CSV table of C-alpha atoms in Angstrom, one decimal:
chain,number,residue,atom,x,y,z
P,201,MET,CA,-0.1,-0.1,0.2
P,202,ALA,CA,1.6,3.6,-1.0
P,203,GLU,CA,2.4,5.8,1.9
P,204,ARG,CA,-0.4,8.5,2.5
P,205,ILE,CA,1.3,12.2,2.0
P,206,GLN,CA,0.4,14.2,4.6
P,207,ALA,CA,-1.8,17.3,4.0
P,208,GLU,CA,1.2,20.3,4.3
P,209,GLU,CA,3.3,17.9,1.5
P,210,ARG,CA,0.3,17.5,-0.9
P,211,GLN,CA,-0.5,21.0,-0.6
P,212,LEU,CA,3.0,22.0,-1.6
P,213,ASN,CA,3.2,19.7,-4.5
P,214,LEU,CA,-0.2,21.4,-5.8
P,215,ILE,CA,1.1,25.0,-5.4
P,216,VAL,CA,4.6,23.6,-7.2
P,217,ALA,CA,2.3,21.8,-10.2
P,218,LEU,CA,0.2,24.9,-10.7
P,219,MET,CA,3.1,27.1,-10.8
P,220,ALA,CA,4.8,24.9,-13.7
P,221,THR,CA,2.1,25.3,-16.0
P,222,GLU,CA,1.0,28.3,-18.1
P,223,ILE,CA,-2.3,26.9,-19.4
P,224,GLY,CA,-3.2,25.4,-16.3
P,225,LEU,CA,-4.3,22.2,-15.1
P,226,THR,CA,-7.9,20.6,-14.9
P,227,LYS,CA,-8.9,18.9,-11.7
P,228,GLN,CA,-8.6,15.4,-13.6
P,229,GLN,CA,-5.4,16.4,-14.3
P,230,ILE,CA,-4.3,17.5,-10.8
P,231,LEU,CA,-5.9,14.3,-9.1
P,232,GLU,CA,-4.3,12.1,-11.7
P,233,SER,CA,-0.7,13.7,-11.7
P,234,VAL,CA,-0.2,15.4,-8.3
P,235,SER,CA,1.7,13.5,-5.5
P,236,GLY,CA,-0.9,13.0,-2.7
P,237,TYR,CA,-3.5,12.3,-4.5
P,238,ARG,CA,-2.6,9.9,-7.4
P,239,GLN,CA,-1.6,7.7,-4.5
P,240,ARG,CA,-5.1,7.6,-3.5
P,241,ALA,CA,-6.4,6.6,-6.9
P,242,GLY,CA,-8.5,3.8,-5.4
P,243,ALA,CA,-10.4,6.5,-3.2
P,244,LYS,CA,-13.8,7.4,-4.7
P,245,ALA,CA,-14.1,10.6,-6.9
P,246,ASP,CA,-16.2,12.6,-4.8
P,247,ALA,CA,-13.9,12.2,-1.7
P,248,LEU,CA,-10.8,13.1,-4.0
P,249,GLU,CA,-12.6,16.1,-5.3
P,250,LYS,CA,-13.4,17.2,-2.0
P,251,MET,CA,-9.9,17.1,-0.5
P,252,PHE,CA,-8.9,19.1,-4.1
P,253,GLU,CA,-11.5,21.5,-2.3
P,254,ARG,CA,-10.2,21.8,0.5
P,255,ASP,CA,-6.8,22.1,-0.5
P,256,LYS,CA,-7.4,25.1,-2.8
P,257,ASP,CA,-9.7,26.8,-0.2
P,258,ASP,CA,-7.1,26.3,2.8
P,259,LEU,CA,-4.3,27.7,-0.1
P,260,ARG,CA,-6.4,30.4,-0.9
P,261,GLU,CA,-6.7,31.4,2.9
P,262,LEU,CA,-3.1,31.4,3.2
P,263,GLY,CA,-2.6,33.9,0.1
P,264,VAL,CA,-1.6,31.7,-2.6
P,265,PRO,CA,-3.4,33.4,-5.9
P,266,ILE,CA,-4.7,30.4,-7.6
P,267,GLU,CA,-6.7,31.2,-10.9
P,268,THR,CA,-9.6,29.4,-11.9
P,269,ILE,CA,-10.0,29.7,-15.5
P,270,GLY,CA,-13.2,28.8,-17.4
P,271,ASP,CA,-13.9,27.7,-20.9
P,272,SER,CA,-12.5,30.5,-23.6
P,273,ALA,CA,-15.9,30.6,-25.3
P,274,ASP,CA,-17.7,30.6,-22.1
P,275,PRO,CA,-15.7,31.9,-19.1
P,276,ASN,CA,-18.8,31.1,-16.9
P,277,ASP,CA,-18.5,27.5,-17.9
P,278,LEU,CA,-16.2,26.0,-15.2
P,279,ARG,CA,-16.8,22.3,-15.9
P,280,GLU,CA,-13.6,21.6,-17.8
P,281,ALA,CA,-12.0,25.0,-15.5
P,282,ARG,CA,-8.4,24.9,-15.4
P,283,TYR,CA,-6.4,26.1,-12.5
P,284,ARG,CA,-3.1,27.8,-12.1
P,285,ILE,CA,-0.9,30.1,-10.1
P,286,PRO,CA,0.6,33.1,-12.0
P,287,LYS,CA,4.4,32.8,-11.2
P,288,ALA,CA,4.6,36.5,-11.2
P,289,GLU,CA,2.1,36.9,-8.4
P,290,TYR,CA,3.7,34.3,-6.5
P,291,ASP,CA,7.1,34.3,-7.2
P,292,LEU,CA,9.8,36.5,-4.9
P,293,PRO,CA,10.8,39.7,-6.6
P,294,ALA,CA,13.8,39.6,-9.3
P,295,ASP,CA,16.0,41.4,-7.1
P,296,ILE,CA,15.9,39.7,-3.8
P,297,ALA,CA,18.1,36.3,-3.2
P,298,PHE,CA,18.5,34.6,-0.2
P,299,THR,CA,22.0,32.9,0.8
P,300,PRO,CA,21.4,29.2,2.3
P,301,ALA,CA,22.4,30.3,5.5
P,302,GLU,CA,19.5,33.5,5.4
P,303,VAL,CA,17.1,30.8,3.8
P,304,ALA,CA,17.6,28.5,6.9
P,305,ILE,CA,17.1,31.5,9.5
P,306,LEU,CA,13.7,32.2,7.5
P,307,ALA,CA,12.7,28.8,7.9
P,308,LEU,CA,13.4,28.7,11.4
P,309,ALA,CA,11.8,31.5,12.3
P,310,GLY,CA,8.5,30.7,10.3
P,311,SER,CA,8.7,27.4,12.7
P,312,VAL,CA,8.9,29.4,15.7
P,313,TRP,CA,5.0,30.0,15.3
P,314,SER,CA,3.1,27.1,16.8
P,315,GLU,CA,-0.2,29.1,16.8
P,316,GLY,CA,-2.2,31.8,16.8
P,317,SER,CA,-2.3,35.1,14.6
P,318,LEU,CA,1.1,34.9,12.9
P,319,SER,CA,0.6,30.8,12.4
P,320,LYS,CA,-1.2,31.6,8.7
P,321,ASP,CA,1.9,34.2,7.7
P,322,ALA,CA,4.5,31.5,8.9
P,323,THR,CA,3.0,29.0,6.8
P,324,THR,CA,2.8,31.0,3.7
P,325,GLY,CA,6.3,31.9,3.9
P,326,LEU,CA,7.8,28.7,4.1
P,327,ARG,CA,5.7,27.2,1.6
P,328,LYS,CA,7.2,29.9,-0.7
P,329,ILE,CA,10.5,29.3,0.3
P,330,ARG,CA,9.9,25.4,-0.3
P,331,ALA,CA,8.1,26.6,-3.6
P,332,LEU,CA,11.2,27.9,-4.9
P,333,GLY,CA,12.7,24.4,-4.8
P,334,ILE,CA,14.9,25.2,-1.8
P,335,GLU,CA,15.1,22.6,0.7
P,336,VAL,CA,15.7,24.2,4.7
P,337,ASP,CA,15.3,21.0,6.6
P,338,GLU,CA,18.9,21.2,7.8
P,339,PRO,CA,19.2,22.6,11.4
P,340,ILE,CA,21.0,25.7,12.1
P,341,ILE,CA,21.1,25.3,15.7
P,342,GLY,CA,20.1,22.6,18.6
P,343,PHE,CA,16.6,23.2,19.1
P,344,ALA,CA,14.0,25.6,17.6
P,345,PRO,CA,11.8,27.9,20.0
P,346,ARG,CA,8.0,27.5,19.8
P,347,MET,CA,6.0,30.7,20.2
P,348,THR,CA,2.3,30.4,20.9
P,349,VAL,CA,-0.3,33.4,21.5
P,350,ARG,CA,-1.7,31.8,25.1
P,351,GLU,CA,-5.2,33.2,25.0
P,352,PRO,CA,-7.6,30.8,22.5
P,353,SER,CA,-9.7,34.1,22.3
P,354,PHE,CA,-7.0,35.6,19.8
P,355,ALA,CA,-8.0,33.9,16.7
P,356,PRO,CA,-11.6,34.3,17.0
P,357,LEU,CA,-11.1,37.6,17.6
P,358,ARG,CA,-8.9,38.3,15.0
P,359,ASP,CA,-11.3,36.7,12.7
P,360,ALA,CA,-14.0,38.5,13.8
P,361,ILE,CA,-12.2,41.8,13.4
P,362,GLU,CA,-11.5,40.7,10.1
P,363,ALA,CA,-15.2,39.9,9.1
P,364,CYS,CA,-16.7,43.2,11.1
P,365,ARG,CA,-18.9,40.9,13.2
P,366,VAL,CA,-20.1,41.7,16.9
P,367,VAL,CA,-19.1,38.6,19.2
P,368,THR,CA,-20.0,37.7,22.7
P,369,PHE,CA,-18.0,36.6,25.3
P,370,ASP,CA,-17.7,36.2,29.6
P,371,TYR,CA,-15.0,38.7,31.1
P,372,LEU,CA,-13.9,38.0,34.7
P,373,LYS,CA,-12.7,41.4,36.2
P,374,PRO,CA,-10.7,41.1,39.3
P,375,GLY,CA,-12.7,41.2,42.6
P,376,GLU,CA,-15.7,40.0,40.8
P,377,GLU,CA,-16.7,36.1,41.5
P,378,GLU,CA,-18.8,35.5,38.4
P,379,PRO,CA,-17.9,36.7,35.0
P,380,ARG,CA,-20.2,39.0,32.6
P,381,ARG,CA,-21.1,38.4,29.6
P,382,ARG,CA,-20.4,41.0,27.0
P,383,ARG,CA,-21.7,41.9,23.7
P,384,VAL,CA,-18.7,44.3,21.6
P,385,ARG,CA,-17.5,45.1,17.9
P,386,PRO,CA,-14.2,44.1,18.4
P,387,LEU,CA,-11.9,47.1,16.8
P,388,ALA,CA,-8.2,46.1,17.0
P,389,LEU,CA,-5.9,43.6,18.7
P,390,VAL,CA,-3.1,45.3,20.6
P,391,ASP,CA,-0.3,43.8,22.6
P,392,TYR,CA,1.1,46.1,25.3
P,393,GLU,CA,3.8,45.3,27.5
P,394,GLY,CA,4.0,41.4,26.3
P,395,ARG,CA,0.2,41.0,27.0
P,396,TRP,CA,-2.7,41.5,24.5
P,397,HIS,CA,-5.8,43.5,24.7
P,398,VAL,CA,-8.7,44.0,22.4
P,399,SER,CA,-10.3,47.4,21.6
P,400,ALA,CA,-14.0,47.3,21.5
P,401,HIS,CA,-17.4,49.3,21.2
P,402,ASP,CA,-19.6,47.8,24.1
P,403,VAL,CA,-22.7,47.3,22.3
P,404,ASP,CA,-24.3,46.9,25.9
P,405,ALA,CA,-22.8,49.9,27.6
P,406,ASP,CA,-22.5,52.2,24.4
P,407,GLY,CA,-19.1,53.3,24.9
P,408,ASP,CA,-15.3,52.0,23.9
P,409,ARG,CA,-13.8,49.4,26.3
P,410,MET,CA,-10.4,47.5,26.2
P,411,PHE,CA,-10.7,44.4,27.3
P,412,LEU,CA,-7.6,42.2,28.7
P,413,LEU,CA,-7.5,38.9,26.8
P,414,ALA,CA,-6.2,37.3,29.6
P,415,ARG,CA,-9.6,37.6,31.5
P,416,ILE,CA,-11.6,36.3,28.7
P,417,VAL,CA,-13.5,33.2,30.2
P,418,GLY,CA,-14.7,30.5,27.8
P,419,ASP,CA,-15.4,30.9,23.9
P,420,VAL,CA,-15.5,34.2,22.0
P,421,VAL,CA,-19.0,33.7,19.8
P,422,ALA,CA,-19.3,35.4,16.5
P,423,THR,CA,-23.0,36.6,16.0
P,424,ARG,CA,-24.1,37.3,12.6
P,425,GLU,CA,-24.7,40.7,13.5
P,426,ARG,CA,-22.1,43.2,11.5
P,427,PHE,CA,-20.6,46.5,11.9
P,428,ASP,CA,-19.3,49.3,10.0
P,429,PRO,CA,-15.5,48.5,8.5
P,430,ALA,CA,-14.8,52.4,9.3
P,431,LEU,CA,-15.0,52.0,12.7
P,432,ARG,CA,-11.8,49.7,12.6
P,433,VAL,CA,-9.8,52.7,10.9
P,434,GLY,CA,-7.1,54.0,13.4
P,435,ALA,CA,-8.5,51.7,16.2
P,436,GLY,CA,-5.4,50.3,17.0
P,437,LYS,CA,-3.3,53.5,17.2
P,438,ARG,CA,-5.9,55.1,19.7
P,439,ALA,CA,-5.8,52.2,21.8
P,440,GLU,CA,-2.2,52.2,22.1
P,441,GLU,CA,-2.2,55.8,22.9
P,442,SER,CA,-4.8,54.8,25.5
P,443,LEU,CA,-2.6,52.6,27.0
P,444,ARG,CA,0.2,55.0,27.0
P,445,GLU,CA,-2.0,57.6,28.7
P,446,VAL,CA,-3.1,54.8,31.4
P,447,ALA,CA,0.4,54.2,32.2
P,448,ALA,CA,1.7,57.5,32.2
P,449,ARG,CA,-1.1,58.6,34.9
P,450,ASN,CA,0.0,55.0,37.1
P,451,ARG,CA,3.1,54.9,38.5
P,452,ALA,CA,4.6,52.6,41.5
P,453,LEU,CA,7.5,53.7,43.2
P,454,LEU,CA,9.5,50.2,43.9
P,455,GLU,CA,12.7,49.5,46.4
P,456,VAL,CA,14.4,46.4,44.4
P,457,THR,CA,17.1,44.5,45.6
P,458,PRO,CA,20.3,45.0,43.3
P,459,GLY,CA,21.3,42.7,40.9
P,460,SER,CA,18.0,40.3,41.4
P,461,GLU,CA,16.0,38.9,38.9
P,462,ALA,CA,13.3,41.8,39.6
P,463,ALA,CA,16.0,44.3,39.3
P,464,LEU,CA,17.2,43.1,35.9
P,465,ARG,CA,13.6,42.9,34.5
P,466,LEU,CA,12.4,45.7,36.2
P,467,ALA,CA,15.2,48.0,35.0
P,468,ARG,CA,13.9,47.3,31.6
P,469,ARG,CA,10.9,49.5,31.6
P,470,GLY,CA,11.3,51.7,35.2
P,471,GLU,CA,13.1,54.7,35.7
P,472,PRO,CA,15.7,55.3,38.9
P,473,ALA,CA,14.3,57.4,41.6
P,474,ALA,CA,15.8,58.6,44.8
P,475,GLN,CA,14.4,55.6,46.8
P,476,GLY,CA,14.2,52.8,44.1
P,477,MET,CA,12.8,53.1,40.8
P,478,HIS,CA,9.6,54.1,38.7
P,479,VAL,CA,7.5,51.9,37.4
P,480,SER,CA,4.5,52.6,35.3
P,481,PHE,CA,1.8,50.3,34.8
P,482,VAL,CA,-1.4,49.7,33.2
P,483,ASP,CA,-3.2,47.4,35.3
P,484,LEU,CA,-2.6,47.4,39.0
P,485,HIS,CA,-3.5,43.4,39.3
P,486,ILE,CA,-1.5,42.3,36.7
P,487,LEU,CA,1.5,44.4,38.1
P,488,ALA,CA,0.9,42.8,41.7
P,489,ASP,CA,1.0,39.6,40.2
P,490,GLU,CA,4.5,39.9,39.0
P,491,LEU,CA,5.9,41.7,42.1
P,492,ALA,CA,4.9,39.2,44.3
P,493,SER,CA,6.4,36.4,42.2
P,494,TYR,CA,9.7,38.3,43.3
P,495,GLY,CA,9.0,37.7,46.5
P,496,PRO,CA,11.5,39.7,48.9
P,497,GLU,CA,13.5,41.5,46.1
P,498,VAL,CA,10.7,43.9,45.8
P,499,ARG,CA,8.9,46.3,48.2
P,500,VAL,CA,6.4,48.7,47.4
P,501,VAL,CA,6.7,52.1,48.3
P,502,GLU,CA,3.8,53.6,46.9
P,503,PRO,CA,0.7,53.6,45.8
P,504,GLU,CA,-0.9,51.7,49.0
P,505,ALA,CA,-3.4,50.1,46.7
P,506,LEU,CA,-0.6,48.1,44.9
P,507,ARG,CA,1.6,47.4,48.2
P,508,ALA,CA,-1.8,46.1,49.6
P,509,ALA,CA,-2.6,43.8,46.4
P,510,VAL,CA,0.8,42.5,46.4
P,511,VAL,CA,1.1,41.9,50.4
P,512,ALA,CA,-2.5,39.6,50.2
P,513,ARG,CA,-0.9,37.6,47.4
P,514,LEU,CA,2.6,37.1,49.6
P,515,ARG,CA,0.0,36.0,52.9
P,516,ALA,CA,-2.3,33.7,50.4
P,517,ALA,CA,0.8,32.0,49.4
P,518,ARG,CA,2.4,31.5,52.6
P,519,ASP,CA,-1.0,30.3,54.0
P,520,ALA,CA,-1.3,27.8,51.2
P,521,HIS,CA,2.2,26.3,52.1
P,522,ALA,CA,1.5,26.5,55.5
P,523,SER,CA,-1.8,24.6,54.8
P,524,GLU,CA,-0.3,21.6,52.2
P,525,GLY,CA,2.4,21.2,55.4
P,526,SER,CA,-0.2,20.5,57.7
P,527,ALA,CA,-1.6,18.4,55.7
P,528,ALA,CA,1.3,16.3,55.0
């Protein structure tokens, strides 16, 4: 029995085949000649055709420009349609060339992203590199890192922004025991200080809001309700400016142990002060979580609300360890 070709390899073979033809290939020619389809010649015709249609849709979603050419006498007659990828639209510009080392680095960079918003772009880039006939399977370092967008809400929010669809989700604010259902028009996703936010218009509250993705509970559900695409224009820039303004208003005065991990991390965004360093922040609870993780390396001088939040977290950690010890 012939070895089954994986979907990614089959789609790469399809790209190469469609780039190699000027007049295009019919669906039947593709199913009979392209590796990944022809090995499954014994399968039902309907199953193979559905596989091709899925591959075609997936590649188009990744930005591959697959053209459908109808009958010359009747372009709308697609019964004997031919498919091709115009090389001029898919090839890299003629004045761009890569050394083998550069191609390997590009491949490594693309493989870093395992999920989330950049995975499609990374996959597109890797397939384009491989379609040039350059194999980049040789490792250039001992391991390849993996990066993920941890919040599962990122992808559905990104898709809703692109489709201009209103979404609903449950949002749990600090200090609240139960999440509240929100219905919003998502306008932009913003990465600020390593955390993702969605800038949105809250439909029920009739006001602009910023939501931290880490506090979205459960699934983001896209509704059938749409909104004007013009609302997205400039939304990302406005959101970043808003976050910077909030950070400028909120400053913590911290005493930090020199040479500690806390000193190394906080110094990157802090400013020296007479009594330690000032650190601006957007969310008091997030900063309190971080500072508590440093233990005795950090002491909060002000504001008092931040100091109290850090102390509460440290006491909770102490009590949890004490209870574990007594149970043992």
